[in-house]
Amino acid sequence: MRFEFIKCHGSGNDFPLIDARGLTLPDAQWAAIARALADRAGPVGGDGLLLLVDGRDEAPFGQRMFNPDGSEAETCLNGLRCVARAGFDATGLDAALVGLPKSDAWAARVADLAPGVATIATRVTSVSANARDVGLTVGDRFVDAPIPGLPSERRFTALTMPNPHLIAFVDVVDEAELVALGDWCESAPPLIPGRANVSFVAMVDDGSLFVRTYERGVGLTDSCGSAMAASVHAAALTGRIGWDVEVVIRNRGGLVRGRTKVDPSVEIAGNATFEYRAAVDFAPDTGQLGAVTLIEDRAVERDAWRSLLTASRN
């Protein structure tokens, strides 16, 4: 079985992306492909596998995303920008609804963050602070409040984007504490059997947010798009920023622009960088990858993103 794929990233959240329109592989096979392609010890590596899939209803195309452990996520907003760009390239559109497994999201090409940095804006309206929507088995709603049964005394805001997030605002991000709590949630405890993404968020002096996330099915990650969206919405819910105000969200992988509204919705604008296009053989019987064959290098795009990162950190 041979696949072409694009190695891409949104705000440093990197993925192999396959155009799977018209393909009818069973989910177990996609899960196996994700485990092989996204394996950091393998020839490609990534924070998961993105699929550009056929659309439905008013959405001309859709997105699926499989984590490196083979589980499927409801969405991935950093990945969504990359999938939307691939969908726009394939269809000739510049804006469209994108079908997600449990919802839809709007996406559009917008002005570049910097010269040569392809930029896509996404808007998610499937936002909820209902504890049951988040997957919690206690309470009705948690906004800057302790969550009974969680092994942390911190105050959290629980949200879906539509995947589940627990957001705590901190003065300083303690990565060891974040990993310990993320590992606990990853064990699918009775409090949240579907697991959750956990983020510590620090307010920066320049008014931006710094987000560090333990991503469900991934672990500690340099960037998680839905966590950045959840953090912006949580900051507005708790009065830390205003509604409908643009804010910069930073993480280890880079930065995006974000804005949230009471309706509720969250809009994120960030890069969708294509690093290279390649092909690889996959053996379904063993789950092993063959050699990767480079088809097209996108060095100019990689360099443009690195220049933006350097400028943003100076």
Short mmCIF file of C-alpha atoms in Angstrom, two decimals:
data_model
loop_
_atom_site.label_atom_id
_atom_site.label_comp_id
_atom_site.label_asym_id
_atom_site.label_seq_id
_atom_site.Cartn_x
_atom_site.Cartn_y
_atom_site.Cartn_z
CA MET A 1 0.00 0.00 0.00
CA ARG A 2 1.57 3.28 -1.10
CA PHE A 3 0.56 6.74 0.13
CA GLU A 4 1.51 10.24 -0.84
CA PHE A 5 1.42 12.69 2.03
CA ILE A 6 2.25 16.28 2.89
CA LYS A 7 4.34 16.94 6.01
CA CYS A 8 2.80 20.08 7.46
CA HIS A 9 2.46 22.03 10.67
CA GLY A 10 0.27 24.62 12.32
CA SER A 11 2.07 26.64 14.99
CA GLY A 12 4.66 23.88 15.32
CA ASN A 13 2.02 21.13 15.71
CA ASP A 14 3.28 18.83 12.93
CA PHE A 15 1.52 16.09 10.99
CA PRO A 16 1.62 13.91 7.91
CA LEU A 17 -1.51 14.76 5.89
CA ILE A 18 -3.08 12.31 3.43
CA ASP A 19 -5.68 13.17 0.81
CA ALA A 20 -8.11 10.38 1.69
CA ARG A 21 -11.04 11.54 -0.44
CA GLY A 22 -12.55 8.52 -2.10
CA LEU A 23 -10.62 6.05 0.07
CA THR A 24 -12.64 3.57 2.13
CA LEU A 25 -10.14 2.05 4.52
CA PRO A 26 -11.54 0.77 7.84
CA ASP A 27 -10.84 2.88 10.93
CA ALA A 28 -8.55 0.19 12.34
CA GLN A 29 -6.36 0.53 9.26
CA TRP A 30 -6.18 4.31 9.55
CA ALA A 31 -5.29 3.88 13.22
CA ALA A 32 -2.43 1.56 12.25
CA ILE A 33 -1.23 4.01 9.60
CA ALA A 34 -1.33 6.82 12.18
CA ARG A 35 0.74 4.81 14.64
CA ALA A 36 3.36 4.17 11.95
CA LEU A 37 3.47 7.59 10.25
CA ALA A 38 3.27 9.67 13.45
CA ASP A 39 5.83 7.57 15.32
CA ARG A 40 8.58 9.96 16.43
CA ALA A 41 11.09 7.13 16.19
CA GLY A 42 10.09 6.48 12.56
CA PRO A 43 11.03 8.21 9.30
CA VAL A 44 8.19 10.76 9.34
CA GLY A 45 6.89 11.46 12.85
CA GLY A 46 4.21 13.87 13.99
CA ASP A 47 1.59 14.78 16.55
CA GLY A 48 -0.94 12.65 14.67
CA LEU A 49 -2.25 11.81 11.22
CA LEU A 50 -4.47 14.25 9.33
CA LEU A 51 -6.91 13.10 6.65
CA LEU A 52 -8.56 15.30 4.04
CA VAL A 53 -11.85 13.46 3.52
CA ASP A 54 -14.99 13.79 1.42
CA GLY A 55 -17.46 16.46 2.45
CA ARG A 56 -21.06 16.24 3.54
CA ASP A 57 -24.09 18.54 3.30
CA GLU A 58 -22.76 22.11 2.93
CA ALA A 59 -19.14 21.16 3.63
CA PRO A 60 -17.22 20.49 0.40
CA PHE A 61 -14.56 18.50 2.28
CA GLY A 62 -13.81 17.33 5.79
CA GLN A 63 -11.13 16.48 8.32
CA ARG A 64 -10.34 13.44 10.39
CA MET A 65 -7.42 13.26 12.80
CA PHE A 66 -5.87 10.18 14.41
CA ASN A 67 -3.53 10.55 17.39
CA PRO A 68 -0.15 8.76 17.46
CA ASP A 69 -1.71 6.08 19.69
CA GLY A 70 -4.34 5.35 17.01
CA SER A 71 -7.27 6.99 18.81
CA GLU A 72 -9.37 9.51 16.89
CA ALA A 73 -9.82 13.09 18.05
CA GLU A 74 -13.00 15.10 17.54
CA THR A 75 -10.90 17.86 16.02
CA CYS A 76 -7.45 19.42 15.87
CA LEU A 77 -7.51 23.13 15.13
CA ASN A 78 -3.82 23.46 14.22
CA GLY A 79 -4.34 20.51 11.90
CA LEU A 80 -7.62 21.94 10.63
CA ARG A 81 -5.78 24.89 9.13
CA CYS A 82 -3.52 22.51 7.21
CA VAL A 83 -6.44 20.35 6.06
CA ALA A 84 -8.38 23.46 5.03
CA ARG A 85 -5.43 24.69 2.98
CA ALA A 86 -5.16 21.31 1.26
CA GLY A 87 -8.92 21.35 0.65
CA PHE A 88 -8.77 24.85 -0.79
CA ASP A 89 -5.89 23.85 -3.06
CA ALA A 90 -7.90 20.84 -4.26
CA THR A 91 -11.22 22.64 -4.81
CA GLY A 92 -10.15 26.15 -5.78
CA LEU A 93 -12.11 27.63 -2.86
CA ASP A 94 -10.83 30.30 -0.47
CA ALA A 95 -13.44 29.79 2.28
CA ALA A 96 -15.72 26.90 3.25
CA LEU A 97 -17.32 24.88 5.97
CA VAL A 98 -15.13 21.91 6.88
CA GLY A 99 -16.86 18.75 8.10
CA LEU A 100 -15.57 17.35 11.41
CA PRO A 101 -16.59 14.00 12.93
CA LYS A 102 -19.11 15.61 15.31
CA SER A 103 -19.51 19.16 14.01
CA ASP A 104 -18.47 21.63 11.34
CA ALA A 105 -15.97 24.50 11.37
CA TRP A 106 -15.60 27.50 9.08
CA ALA A 107 -12.21 28.14 7.49
CA ALA A 108 -10.84 30.77 5.11
CA ARG A 109 -7.60 32.03 3.64
CA VAL A 110 -6.65 35.33 5.29
CA ALA A 111 -3.76 37.79 5.18
CA ASP A 112 -0.45 36.11 5.91
CA LEU A 113 1.00 36.40 9.40
CA ALA A 114 4.28 37.28 7.68
CA PRO A 115 5.61 37.20 4.12
CA GLY A 116 5.52 33.65 2.77
CA VAL A 117 3.64 32.23 5.78
CA ALA A 118 0.37 30.80 4.43
CA THR A 119 -2.32 31.70 6.96
CA ILE A 120 -5.77 30.21 7.51
CA ALA A 121 -8.48 31.39 9.90
CA THR A 122 -10.84 28.87 11.47
CA ARG A 123 -13.99 29.53 13.46
CA VAL A 124 -15.49 26.94 15.79
CA THR A 125 -19.03 27.32 17.14
CA SER A 126 -19.35 23.92 18.83
CA VAL A 127 -18.17 25.40 22.14
CA SER A 128 -19.68 24.26 25.44
CA ALA A 129 -19.00 24.70 29.16
CA ASN A 130 -21.47 21.98 30.09
CA ALA A 131 -19.64 19.47 32.29
CA ARG A 132 -21.34 16.52 30.61
CA ASP A 133 -20.31 17.76 27.17
CA VAL A 134 -16.74 17.89 28.45
CA GLY A 135 -17.10 14.32 29.66
CA LEU A 136 -17.00 15.01 33.40
CA THR A 137 -19.19 12.79 35.54
CA VAL A 138 -19.68 15.42 38.28
CA GLY A 139 -21.15 18.91 38.35
CA ASP A 140 -22.92 21.05 35.78
CA ARG A 141 -20.32 23.68 34.91
CA PHE A 142 -16.81 24.57 36.04
CA VAL A 143 -15.52 28.09 35.33
CA ASP A 144 -12.37 28.99 37.28
CA ALA A 145 -13.40 26.52 39.97
CA PRO A 146 -11.96 23.42 41.67
CA ILE A 147 -13.18 20.14 40.15
CA PRO A 148 -14.07 17.55 42.83
CA GLY A 149 -12.08 14.36 42.37
CA LEU A 150 -9.36 15.95 40.23
CA PRO A 151 -5.95 15.42 41.88
CA SER A 152 -5.19 19.16 41.82
CA GLU A 153 -6.21 22.08 44.02
CA ARG A 154 -6.04 24.48 41.10
CA ARG A 155 -9.11 26.18 39.68
CA PHE A 156 -10.06 24.96 36.21
CA THR A 157 -12.37 25.97 33.40
CA ALA A 158 -13.82 22.94 31.59
CA LEU A 159 -14.74 23.40 27.92
CA THR A 160 -15.28 21.50 24.68
CA MET A 161 -13.98 22.74 21.31
CA PRO A 162 -15.64 20.14 20.62
CA ASN A 163 -12.88 17.98 22.15
CA PRO A 164 -12.58 18.22 25.96
CA HIS A 165 -10.27 20.69 27.69
CA LEU A 166 -9.39 21.54 31.29
CA ILE A 167 -7.79 24.99 31.51
CA ALA A 168 -5.99 26.42 34.56
CA PHE A 169 -4.50 29.92 34.68
CA VAL A 170 -1.14 29.96 36.44
CA ASP A 171 1.57 32.46 37.29
CA VAL A 172 4.30 30.07 36.13
CA VAL A 173 3.87 26.87 34.11
CA ASP A 174 5.13 23.86 36.09
CA GLU A 175 5.65 21.19 33.43
CA ALA A 176 6.14 18.36 35.92
CA GLU A 177 2.81 19.19 37.55
CA LEU A 178 1.13 19.44 34.14
CA VAL A 179 2.50 16.08 33.01
CA ALA A 180 1.45 14.38 36.25
CA LEU A 181 -2.10 15.68 35.89
CA GLY A 182 -2.17 14.88 32.18
CA ASP A 183 -1.00 11.33 32.85
CA TRP A 184 -3.78 10.94 35.41
CA CYS A 185 -6.42 12.13 32.93
CA GLU A 186 -4.89 9.90 30.24
CA SER A 187 -5.65 6.85 32.40
CA ALA A 188 -9.39 7.40 31.70
CA PRO A 189 -10.42 7.77 35.37
CA PRO A 190 -14.10 7.55 36.40
CA LEU A 191 -14.18 11.36 36.75
CA ILE A 192 -13.53 11.78 33.02
CA PRO A 193 -13.53 8.38 31.30
CA GLY A 194 -13.15 9.89 27.83
CA ARG A 195 -9.93 11.61 28.94
CA ALA A 196 -9.18 15.30 28.40
CA ASN A 197 -6.60 17.76 27.19
CA VAL A 198 -5.06 19.67 30.10
CA SER A 199 -3.50 23.14 29.74
CA PHE A 200 -1.71 25.56 32.04
CA VAL A 201 -2.04 29.14 30.75
CA ALA A 202 0.05 32.14 31.82
CA MET A 203 -0.90 35.75 31.12
CA VAL A 204 2.07 37.57 29.57
CA ASP A 205 2.90 41.21 30.31
CA ASP A 206 2.29 42.24 26.68
CA GLY A 207 -1.31 40.99 26.91
CA SER A 208 -0.72 37.70 25.13
CA LEU A 209 -1.38 34.21 26.49
CA PHE A 210 1.23 31.47 26.83
CA VAL A 211 -0.30 27.99 26.64
CA ARG A 212 1.34 24.68 27.58
CA THR A 213 -0.74 21.56 26.92
CA TYR A 214 -0.77 17.88 27.72
CA GLU A 215 -2.72 16.63 24.71
CA ARG A 216 -4.99 13.62 24.96
CA GLY A 217 -3.47 10.69 23.07
CA VAL A 218 -0.22 12.61 22.49
CA GLY A 219 1.28 13.81 25.78
CA LEU A 220 3.11 17.08 26.39
CA THR A 221 3.08 18.92 23.08
CA ASP A 222 4.62 22.15 21.81
CA SER A 223 1.28 23.25 20.38
CA CYS A 224 -2.40 22.29 20.45
CA GLY A 225 -4.77 24.43 18.41
CA SER A 226 -7.98 23.55 20.21
CA ALA A 227 -6.21 24.19 23.54
CA MET A 228 -5.29 27.68 22.34
CA ALA A 229 -8.91 28.25 21.33
CA ALA A 230 -10.15 26.91 24.67
CA SER A 231 -7.67 29.12 26.51
CA VAL A 232 -8.89 32.28 24.76
CA HIS A 233 -12.51 31.41 25.54
CA ALA A 234 -11.64 30.55 29.16
CA ALA A 235 -9.76 33.85 29.53
CA ALA A 236 -12.86 35.76 28.39
CA LEU A 237 -15.22 33.68 30.56
CA THR A 238 -13.10 34.47 33.62
CA GLY A 239 -12.72 38.18 32.82
CA ARG A 240 -9.00 38.03 32.04
CA ILE A 241 -9.52 39.40 28.52
CA GLY A 242 -12.44 41.08 26.79
CA TRP A 243 -14.94 39.50 24.41
CA ASP A 244 -14.39 40.04 20.69
CA VAL A 245 -10.87 41.34 21.30
CA GLU A 246 -7.97 39.99 19.26
CA VAL A 247 -5.22 38.46 21.38
CA VAL A 248 -1.95 36.74 20.53
CA ILE A 249 -1.60 33.18 21.84
CA ARG A 250 1.92 31.82 22.16
CA ASN A 251 3.27 28.35 22.79
CA ARG A 252 6.51 26.45 22.34
CA GLY A 253 5.68 25.91 18.68
CA GLY A 254 4.90 29.49 17.66
CA LEU A 255 1.94 31.84 17.77
CA VAL A 256 -1.57 32.49 16.45
CA ARG A 257 -4.12 35.30 16.62
CA GLY A 258 -7.33 34.52 18.50
CA ARG A 259 -10.71 36.10 19.19
CA THR A 260 -13.75 34.77 21.05
CA LYS A 261 -17.38 35.85 21.23
CA VAL A 262 -20.20 35.32 23.72
CA ASP A 263 -22.38 33.56 21.09
CA PRO A 264 -20.16 31.30 21.73
CA SER A 265 -17.52 30.96 19.04
CA VAL A 266 -13.74 31.11 18.77
CA GLU A 267 -11.73 32.23 15.77
CA ILE A 268 -8.06 31.36 15.41
CA ALA A 269 -5.79 32.60 12.60
CA GLY A 270 -2.42 30.94 12.18
CA ASN A 271 0.01 29.35 9.79
CA ALA A 272 -0.61 26.26 7.67
CA THR A 273 2.91 25.47 6.55
CA PHE A 274 3.62 22.69 4.03
CA GLU A 275 7.18 21.48 4.58
CA TYR A 276 7.44 18.77 1.93
CA ARG A 277 5.46 16.24 -0.12
CA ALA A 278 6.56 12.62 -0.13
CA ALA A 279 5.44 9.03 -0.68
CA VAL A 280 5.84 5.97 1.51
CA ASP A 281 4.92 2.29 1.42
CA PHE A 282 2.90 0.83 4.29
CA ALA A 283 2.63 -2.90 5.02
CA PRO A 284 -0.81 -3.56 6.57
CA ASP A 285 0.19 -7.02 7.80
CA THR A 286 3.16 -5.75 9.84
CA GLY A 287 2.26 -2.08 10.35
CA GLN A 288 5.72 -1.11 9.09
CA LEU A 289 6.71 1.74 6.80
CA GLY A 290 9.10 1.49 3.89
CA ALA A 291 11.52 4.15 2.75
CA VAL A 292 10.20 7.67 2.31
CA THR A 293 10.56 9.12 -1.19
CA LEU A 294 10.71 12.92 -1.39
CA ILE A 295 8.51 14.37 -4.16
CA GLU A 296 8.66 18.11 -3.47
CA ASP A 297 10.60 20.12 -0.92
CA ARG A 298 9.08 23.36 0.43
CA ALA A 299 12.23 24.94 1.86
CA VAL A 300 10.97 28.47 1.15
CA GLU A 301 7.92 27.90 3.36
CA ARG A 302 10.01 26.40 6.14
CA ASP A 303 12.38 29.36 6.05
CA ALA A 304 9.52 31.90 6.09
CA TRP A 305 8.08 30.29 9.23
CA ARG A 306 11.48 30.20 10.95
CA SER A 307 11.95 33.90 10.19
CA LEU A 308 8.59 34.69 11.78
CA LEU A 309 9.50 32.66 14.88
CA THR A 310 12.84 34.40 15.22
CA ALA A 311 11.23 37.83 14.90
CA SER A 312 8.49 36.99 17.43
CA ARG A 313 11.01 35.87 20.05
CA ASN A 314 13.26 38.95 19.77
#
